[in-house]
Amino acid sequence: MSRIPPHMGISLMVDPPFLTATYPLFEDGVVDVVEWSFDIAWDASPIVGWASELLKHYSARKRLIGHGVTLSILTVDAANHHESWFTRFADEVGKLDYRHISEHFGFMLAGVFHQGAPLPVFADETLLDLTRERMRRLQHIAGVPIGLENLAFAFGPHEIERQARFIGDILKSVDGFLVLDLHNLFCQAKNFERDITELIAFYDLSRVKEIHISGGSWSESGDPMDARPVRRDTHDARVPEEILRVLPQALKMCPNVEAVILERLGDTLTNEHEISHFQEDYHRIRSIVAGVSQ
C-alpha cells in the first residue's frame, strides 16, 4: 500500500532576501505548507504585506504551521513572562488558523548569561510536572495538536538519550507530537561522535508529525583542554550532505510525519550563490520527500 508523502514547506522569514530566494518556489506552487514562528514577530515591526498575505493564504487552506520560540517552557521562575506569552498566544490563534503548533524543549530565560538557542535541563519529577502543566495550558489555548522540538545541545553523551526520554514523558501527558529536527541531531552526533541514526531511534518516532531540516556552522569551543570545534544549529548555511543521505531512512522510520520544513535565516541569503544553493536544497529535499513510500 502506497504511503501519502508528507507536505513540503519552509519556515517563513520576512527579510527581503528571503522573499527573493523563495518567490520562485511560491510561484511554482511547490510550497505545500508554511511554518511561522509567530512569537518572534510580536515585538517586531508590523509584518510586511507580502508575508501577511502568505500567512492568510496558507491559514485559509489549513496549511499553516505554528512554531513558538520564546515561551521557554522549562524555565521555572518566570511567571510574568509566561502569563504575558500565553495571553498573546491566545490572541495569535484567534487571528490565524494553525494546523498544529510546536515549541522548543528547554529554556531560554536565565538572566544575562544566556542569549541564543534553547538550552537543556536535567530532568526531575518536579520539573516534569511543571512542564506538563504548561503543555496542557498550551494545548487548551491552541485547540490543535501541540508538540515539542528536540534540541541541538546536550551536556554530555549520556544526556542525549535522557533528553529523548524526558521529551517523550512530557508528550505522553498531552498526547503531543514530536518535531524531529535532523540538524539538531546532526549537531549532537558530531559533537559527541555518535551515529545520527542511532540518535533518531532514541525517540518515540510514532509521535513525529514534523521534520525540520537546516544547515549550521562550526564554532571554537574555547576550552583549552579540548580544541575540537563545536557544531551549532545556526540556520545560516546549506544542508549538510549527511542529513540529505539520512533523510529517506528517517522518513521511513517516522510513519506519521505530515510535514518536512526547510529552515534558513532570511538575512543569511546574502548573494546569488546562497539563494541558488537554498533553492537547490529545497528541490532536492522535496524530491526525497515525494519518493517516500511504505
mmCIF file of C-alpha atoms in Angstrom:
data_model
loop_
_atom_site.group_PDB
_atom_site.id
_atom_site.type_symbol
_atom_site.label_atom_id
_atom_site.label_comp_id
_atom_site.label_asym_id
_atom_site.label_seq_id
_atom_site.Cartn_x
_atom_site.Cartn_y
_atom_site.Cartn_z
ATOM 1 C CA MET A 1 0.000 0.000 0.000
ATOM 2 C CA SER A 2 1.429 3.367 -1.027
ATOM 3 C CA ARG A 3 2.077 5.989 1.606
ATOM 4 C CA ILE A 4 0.968 9.564 1.021
ATOM 5 C CA PRO A 5 4.173 11.667 1.070
ATOM 6 C CA PRO A 6 4.417 14.407 3.704
ATOM 7 C CA HIS A 7 3.869 18.026 2.738
ATOM 8 C CA MET A 8 6.998 20.021 1.933
ATOM 9 C CA GLY A 9 7.425 23.577 3.150
ATOM 10 C CA ILE A 10 9.569 26.352 4.548
ATOM 11 C CA SER A 11 9.936 28.304 7.754
ATOM 12 C CA LEU A 12 8.826 31.803 6.778
ATOM 13 C CA MET A 13 11.174 34.763 7.296
ATOM 14 C CA VAL A 14 10.289 38.368 6.498
ATOM 15 C CA ASP A 15 13.711 39.589 5.320
ATOM 16 C CA PRO A 16 13.756 40.884 1.703
ATOM 17 C CA PRO A 17 16.494 38.396 0.663
ATOM 18 C CA PHE A 18 14.250 35.583 1.850
ATOM 19 C CA LEU A 19 11.472 36.791 -0.435
ATOM 20 C CA THR A 20 13.932 36.846 -3.333
ATOM 21 C CA ALA A 21 15.000 33.273 -2.575
ATOM 22 C CA THR A 22 11.523 31.837 -2.051
ATOM 23 C CA TYR A 23 9.414 33.770 -4.549
ATOM 24 C CA PRO A 24 10.119 31.303 -7.389
ATOM 25 C CA LEU A 25 9.142 28.421 -5.107
ATOM 26 C CA PHE A 26 5.796 30.013 -4.273
ATOM 27 C CA GLU A 27 5.264 30.943 -7.929
ATOM 28 C CA ASP A 28 5.860 27.330 -8.995
ATOM 29 C CA GLY A 29 3.405 26.048 -6.383
ATOM 30 C CA VAL A 30 5.926 23.759 -4.703
ATOM 31 C CA VAL A 31 5.496 25.095 -1.144
ATOM 32 C CA ASP A 32 2.776 22.887 0.346
ATOM 33 C CA VAL A 33 2.919 24.311 3.874
ATOM 34 C CA VAL A 34 4.406 27.316 5.664
ATOM 35 C CA GLU A 35 5.715 27.329 9.206
ATOM 36 C CA TRP A 36 5.554 30.616 11.105
ATOM 37 C CA SER A 37 7.467 31.444 14.294
ATOM 38 C CA PHE A 38 4.724 33.770 15.434
ATOM 39 C CA ASP A 39 6.179 34.955 18.745
ATOM 40 C CA ILE A 40 9.335 36.304 17.089
ATOM 41 C CA ALA A 41 7.114 38.865 15.338
ATOM 42 C CA TRP A 42 5.226 40.007 18.437
ATOM 43 C CA ASP A 43 7.673 42.753 19.392
ATOM 44 C CA ALA A 44 8.942 43.488 15.893
ATOM 45 C CA SER A 45 7.741 45.957 13.288
ATOM 46 C CA PRO A 46 4.413 45.199 11.593
ATOM 47 C CA ILE A 47 4.646 42.193 9.282
ATOM 48 C CA VAL A 48 5.357 43.275 5.713
ATOM 49 C CA GLY A 49 2.443 42.995 3.302
ATOM 50 C CA TRP A 50 3.645 40.048 1.218
ATOM 51 C CA ALA A 51 4.337 37.965 4.333
ATOM 52 C CA SER A 52 0.978 38.848 5.870
ATOM 53 C CA GLU A 53 -0.811 37.794 2.697
ATOM 54 C CA LEU A 54 1.085 34.498 2.594
ATOM 55 C CA LEU A 55 0.113 33.744 6.193
ATOM 56 C CA LYS A 56 -3.549 34.429 5.432
ATOM 57 C CA HIS A 57 -3.380 32.332 2.264
ATOM 58 C CA TYR A 58 -1.928 29.266 3.984
ATOM 59 C CA SER A 59 -4.114 29.751 7.059
ATOM 60 C CA ALA A 60 -7.271 29.701 4.922
ATOM 61 C CA ARG A 61 -6.168 26.397 3.374
ATOM 62 C CA LYS A 62 -5.212 24.772 6.693
ATOM 63 C CA ARG A 63 -1.608 24.660 5.541
ATOM 64 C CA LEU A 64 -0.113 26.978 8.187
ATOM 65 C CA ILE A 65 2.028 25.520 10.990
ATOM 66 C CA GLY A 66 2.872 27.428 14.160
ATOM 67 C CA HIS A 67 6.279 27.190 15.833
ATOM 68 C CA GLY A 68 6.929 29.049 19.087
ATOM 69 C CA VAL A 69 10.421 30.060 20.126
ATOM 70 C CA THR A 70 10.271 32.306 23.202
ATOM 71 C CA LEU A 71 7.918 30.574 25.666
ATOM 72 C CA SER A 72 10.898 28.969 27.444
ATOM 73 C CA ILE A 73 8.693 26.170 28.667
ATOM 74 C CA LEU A 74 11.217 24.724 31.134
ATOM 75 C CA THR A 75 12.124 27.990 32.867
ATOM 76 C CA VAL A 76 10.927 27.624 36.455
ATOM 77 C CA ASP A 77 10.657 31.140 37.859
ATOM 78 C CA ALA A 78 9.238 33.432 35.155
ATOM 79 C CA ALA A 79 5.546 33.791 35.976
ATOM 80 C CA ASN A 80 5.147 37.256 34.446
ATOM 81 C CA HIS A 81 6.795 36.166 31.207
ATOM 82 C CA HIS A 82 4.660 33.055 30.892
ATOM 83 C CA GLU A 83 1.405 34.870 31.665
ATOM 84 C CA SER A 84 2.204 37.519 29.059
ATOM 85 C CA TRP A 85 3.200 34.884 26.495
ATOM 86 C CA PHE A 86 0.024 32.838 26.938
ATOM 87 C CA THR A 87 -2.142 35.974 26.697
ATOM 88 C CA ARG A 88 -0.536 36.938 23.407
ATOM 89 C CA PHE A 89 -0.686 33.354 22.193
ATOM 90 C CA ALA A 90 -4.459 33.296 22.738
ATOM 91 C CA ASP A 91 -4.732 36.391 20.549
ATOM 92 C CA GLU A 92 -2.462 34.787 17.931
ATOM 93 C CA VAL A 93 -4.544 31.641 17.481
ATOM 94 C CA GLY A 94 -7.641 33.810 17.253
ATOM 95 C CA LYS A 95 -6.239 35.560 14.167
ATOM 96 C CA LEU A 96 -4.771 32.656 12.176
ATOM 97 C CA ASP A 97 -5.869 29.061 11.707
ATOM 98 C CA TYR A 98 -2.891 26.851 12.537
ATOM 99 C CA ARG A 99 -2.718 23.198 11.526
ATOM 100 C CA HIS A 100 -0.645 22.357 14.602
ATOM 101 C CA ILE A 101 1.707 24.224 16.934
ATOM 102 C CA SER A 102 5.058 23.327 18.478
ATOM 103 C CA GLU A 103 7.540 24.776 20.950
ATOM 104 C CA HIS A 104 11.169 24.097 21.788
ATOM 105 C CA PHE A 105 12.145 21.756 24.558
ATOM 106 C CA GLY A 106 14.456 23.547 27.006
ATOM 107 C CA PHE A 107 14.771 27.055 28.422
ATOM 108 C CA MET A 108 15.685 30.473 27.064
ATOM 109 C CA LEU A 109 15.350 32.682 30.164
ATOM 110 C CA ALA A 110 18.236 32.598 32.600
ATOM 111 C CA GLY A 111 19.471 36.125 33.148
ATOM 112 C CA VAL A 112 22.308 37.784 31.293
ATOM 113 C CA PHE A 113 24.467 34.678 30.881
ATOM 114 C CA HIS A 114 22.184 33.163 28.255
ATOM 115 C CA GLN A 115 21.399 34.544 24.828
ATOM 116 C CA GLY A 116 20.524 32.429 21.813
ATOM 117 C CA ALA A 117 19.163 28.959 21.256
ATOM 118 C CA PRO A 118 17.252 26.963 23.900
ATOM 119 C CA LEU A 119 19.325 25.059 26.439
ATOM 120 C CA PRO A 120 18.522 21.676 28.030
ATOM 121 C CA VAL A 121 17.831 20.865 31.673
ATOM 122 C CA PHE A 122 18.488 17.904 33.945
ATOM 123 C CA ALA A 123 15.182 16.084 34.304
ATOM 124 C CA ASP A 124 13.415 15.525 37.624
ATOM 125 C CA GLU A 125 9.798 14.879 38.608
ATOM 126 C CA THR A 126 9.143 18.434 39.801
ATOM 127 C CA LEU A 127 10.276 19.926 36.519
ATOM 128 C CA LEU A 128 8.399 17.258 34.585
ATOM 129 C CA ASP A 129 5.156 18.120 36.415
ATOM 130 C CA LEU A 130 5.665 21.843 35.795
ATOM 131 C CA THR A 131 6.283 21.296 32.088
ATOM 132 C CA ARG A 132 3.262 19.017 31.759
ATOM 133 C CA GLU A 133 1.105 21.751 33.303
ATOM 134 C CA ARG A 134 2.370 24.330 30.793
ATOM 135 C CA MET A 135 1.878 21.951 27.887
ATOM 136 C CA ARG A 136 -1.720 21.358 28.963
ATOM 137 C CA ARG A 137 -2.283 25.099 29.055
ATOM 138 C CA LEU A 138 -0.724 25.462 25.617
ATOM 139 C CA GLN A 139 -2.987 22.691 24.352
ATOM 140 C CA HIS A 140 -6.117 24.247 25.877
ATOM 141 C CA ILE A 141 -5.467 27.635 24.259
ATOM 142 C CA ALA A 142 -4.298 26.266 20.902
ATOM 143 C CA GLY A 143 -7.203 23.902 20.299
ATOM 144 C CA VAL A 144 -4.995 21.964 17.847
ATOM 145 C CA PRO A 145 -2.286 19.299 18.289
ATOM 146 C CA ILE A 146 0.809 20.591 20.104
ATOM 147 C CA GLY A 147 4.361 19.338 20.186
ATOM 148 C CA LEU A 148 7.980 19.867 21.156
ATOM 149 C CA GLU A 149 11.196 20.064 19.135
ATOM 150 C CA ASN A 150 14.363 18.231 20.191
ATOM 151 C CA LEU A 151 17.487 20.258 20.956
ATOM 152 C CA ALA A 152 20.913 20.565 19.348
ATOM 153 C CA PHE A 153 22.800 20.933 22.637
ATOM 154 C CA ALA A 154 23.434 18.330 25.332
ATOM 155 C CA PHE A 155 25.559 18.397 28.486
ATOM 156 C CA GLY A 156 27.260 15.122 27.602
ATOM 157 C CA PRO A 157 26.934 11.913 25.555
ATOM 158 C CA HIS A 158 24.654 10.178 28.070
ATOM 159 C CA GLU A 159 22.415 13.238 28.275
ATOM 160 C CA ILE A 160 21.353 12.733 24.641
ATOM 161 C CA GLU A 161 19.263 9.658 25.422
ATOM 162 C CA ARG A 162 17.929 11.191 28.647
ATOM 163 C CA GLN A 163 16.689 14.198 26.668
ATOM 164 C CA ALA A 164 14.766 11.895 24.352
ATOM 165 C CA ARG A 165 13.138 10.106 27.301
ATOM 166 C CA PHE A 166 12.257 13.374 29.034
ATOM 167 C CA ILE A 167 10.659 14.786 25.892
ATOM 168 C CA GLY A 168 8.741 11.536 25.488
ATOM 169 C CA ASP A 169 7.430 11.727 29.069
ATOM 170 C CA ILE A 170 6.220 15.306 28.502
ATOM 171 C CA LEU A 171 4.490 14.488 25.217
ATOM 172 C CA LYS A 172 2.651 11.492 26.649
ATOM 173 C CA SER A 173 0.816 13.739 29.101
ATOM 174 C CA VAL A 174 -0.885 15.700 26.300
ATOM 175 C CA ASP A 175 -0.724 13.100 23.527
ATOM 176 C CA GLY A 176 1.595 15.590 21.858
ATOM 177 C CA PHE A 177 3.775 15.234 18.783
ATOM 178 C CA LEU A 178 7.499 15.482 18.193
ATOM 179 C CA VAL A 179 9.201 17.879 15.799
ATOM 180 C CA LEU A 180 12.261 15.847 14.852
ATOM 181 C CA ASP A 181 14.988 18.324 13.918
ATOM 182 C CA LEU A 182 17.607 16.391 11.970
ATOM 183 C CA HIS A 183 20.237 19.113 12.074
ATOM 184 C CA ASN A 184 19.893 19.315 15.854
ATOM 185 C CA LEU A 185 20.618 15.577 15.999
ATOM 186 C CA PHE A 186 23.453 16.104 13.499
ATOM 187 C CA CYS A 187 24.975 18.599 15.958
ATOM 188 C CA GLN A 188 24.769 16.099 18.810
ATOM 189 C CA ALA A 189 26.166 13.330 16.606
ATOM 190 C CA LYS A 190 29.173 15.427 15.567
ATOM 191 C CA ASN A 191 29.851 16.926 18.986
ATOM 192 C CA PHE A 192 29.771 13.558 20.764
ATOM 193 C CA GLU A 193 30.949 11.296 17.931
ATOM 194 C CA ARG A 194 27.719 9.326 17.653
ATOM 195 C CA ASP A 195 25.784 7.930 14.704
ATOM 196 C CA ILE A 196 22.811 10.110 13.795
ATOM 197 C CA THR A 197 20.513 7.166 13.019
ATOM 198 C CA GLU A 198 21.224 5.799 16.499
ATOM 199 C CA LEU A 199 20.144 9.134 17.987
ATOM 200 C CA ILE A 200 16.960 9.209 15.903
ATOM 201 C CA ALA A 201 15.996 5.819 17.319
ATOM 202 C CA PHE A 202 16.092 7.149 20.906
ATOM 203 C CA TYR A 203 12.779 8.938 20.252
ATOM 204 C CA ASP A 204 9.227 7.655 20.036
ATOM 205 C CA LEU A 205 9.077 8.008 16.270
ATOM 206 C CA SER A 206 5.373 7.232 16.120
ATOM 207 C CA ARG A 207 4.891 10.745 17.550
ATOM 208 C CA VAL A 208 6.827 12.553 14.801
ATOM 209 C CA LYS A 209 4.421 14.817 12.943
ATOM 210 C CA GLU A 210 7.029 17.178 11.537
ATOM 211 C CA ILE A 211 10.700 17.046 10.485
ATOM 212 C CA HIS A 212 12.970 20.105 10.434
ATOM 213 C CA ILE A 213 15.992 20.337 8.158
ATOM 214 C CA SER A 214 18.599 23.097 8.141
ATOM 215 C CA GLY A 215 22.285 23.873 7.973
ATOM 216 C CA GLY A 216 24.600 25.318 10.578
ATOM 217 C CA SER A 217 28.149 26.254 11.435
ATOM 218 C CA TRP A 218 31.201 25.305 13.470
ATOM 219 C CA SER A 219 32.499 27.379 16.399
ATOM 220 C CA GLU A 220 35.607 27.212 18.524
ATOM 221 C CA SER A 221 34.837 25.653 21.886
ATOM 222 C CA GLY A 222 37.114 27.979 23.883
ATOM 223 C CA ASP A 223 38.155 25.002 26.010
ATOM 224 C CA PRO A 224 41.976 24.827 26.300
ATOM 225 C CA MET A 225 41.692 21.117 27.174
ATOM 226 C CA ASP A 226 39.621 20.281 24.094
ATOM 227 C CA ALA A 227 40.268 22.258 20.915
ATOM 228 C CA ARG A 228 37.674 20.449 18.822
ATOM 229 C CA PRO A 229 35.151 22.779 17.134
ATOM 230 C CA VAL A 230 31.513 22.659 18.196
ATOM 231 C CA ARG A 231 28.707 22.133 15.704
ATOM 232 C CA ARG A 232 25.870 24.635 16.181
ATOM 233 C CA ASP A 233 22.339 24.889 14.800
ATOM 234 C CA THR A 234 22.695 28.383 13.356
ATOM 235 C CA HIS A 235 20.440 28.083 10.261
ATOM 236 C CA ASP A 236 22.923 30.047 8.174
ATOM 237 C CA ALA A 237 24.308 27.564 5.643
ATOM 238 C CA ARG A 238 23.451 24.745 3.257
ATOM 239 C CA VAL A 239 22.018 21.463 4.478
ATOM 240 C CA PRO A 240 24.870 19.008 5.137
ATOM 241 C CA GLU A 241 25.092 16.140 2.681
ATOM 242 C CA GLU A 242 24.953 13.644 5.543
ATOM 243 C CA ILE A 243 21.485 14.870 6.515
ATOM 244 C CA LEU A 244 20.245 14.539 2.952
ATOM 245 C CA ARG A 245 21.574 10.989 2.866
ATOM 246 C CA VAL A 246 19.848 10.019 6.117
ATOM 247 C CA LEU A 247 16.542 11.742 5.298
ATOM 248 C CA PRO A 248 14.999 8.793 3.350
ATOM 249 C CA GLN A 249 15.707 6.457 6.262
ATOM 250 C CA ALA A 250 14.362 8.988 8.784
ATOM 251 C CA LEU A 251 11.143 9.318 6.794
ATOM 252 C CA LYS A 252 10.697 5.546 6.741
ATOM 253 C CA MET A 253 11.289 5.423 10.497
ATOM 254 C CA CYS A 254 8.586 8.056 11.113
ATOM 255 C CA PRO A 255 5.304 6.640 9.762
ATOM 256 C CA ASN A 256 3.114 9.566 10.842
ATOM 257 C CA VAL A 257 5.122 12.568 9.652
ATOM 258 C CA GLU A 258 2.913 15.162 7.925
ATOM 259 C CA ALA A 259 5.354 17.936 7.024
ATOM 260 C CA VAL A 260 9.035 18.464 6.264
ATOM 261 C CA ILE A 261 10.252 22.031 6.796
ATOM 262 C CA LEU A 262 13.442 23.636 5.459
ATOM 263 C CA GLU A 263 14.769 26.349 7.783
ATOM 264 C CA ARG A 264 17.107 29.209 6.897
ATOM 265 C CA LEU A 265 17.596 32.659 8.437
ATOM 266 C CA GLY A 266 16.482 35.200 5.874
ATOM 267 C CA ASP A 267 19.355 37.619 6.350
ATOM 268 C CA THR A 268 21.919 34.895 5.561
ATOM 269 C CA LEU A 269 20.787 34.613 1.931
ATOM 270 C CA THR A 270 23.166 37.404 1.011
ATOM 271 C CA ASN A 271 24.079 36.678 -2.611
ATOM 272 C CA GLU A 272 23.027 34.784 -5.727
ATOM 273 C CA HIS A 273 25.095 31.738 -4.805
ATOM 274 C CA GLU A 274 23.442 31.412 -1.373
ATOM 275 C CA ILE A 275 19.994 31.867 -2.910
ATOM 276 C CA SER A 276 20.711 29.291 -5.607
ATOM 277 C CA HIS A 277 22.007 26.805 -3.058
ATOM 278 C CA PHE A 278 18.913 27.300 -0.882
ATOM 279 C CA GLN A 279 16.643 26.630 -3.846
ATOM 280 C CA GLU A 280 18.679 23.568 -4.839
ATOM 281 C CA ASP A 281 18.419 22.189 -1.297
ATOM 282 C CA TYR A 282 14.680 22.760 -1.283
ATOM 283 C CA HIS A 283 14.068 20.961 -4.556
ATOM 284 C CA ARG A 284 16.332 18.082 -3.576
ATOM 285 C CA ILE A 285 14.560 17.626 -0.228
ATOM 286 C CA ARG A 286 11.180 17.863 -1.936
ATOM 287 C CA SER A 287 12.225 15.148 -4.356
ATOM 288 C CA ILE A 288 13.313 12.888 -1.494
ATOM 289 C CA VAL A 289 10.042 13.531 0.369
ATOM 290 C CA ALA A 290 7.976 12.829 -2.739
ATOM 291 C CA GLY A 291 9.663 9.455 -3.099
ATOM 292 C CA VAL A 292 8.570 8.225 0.349
ATOM 293 C CA SER A 293 6.515 5.013 0.230
ATOM 294 C CA GLN A 294 5.763 2.113 2.532
#
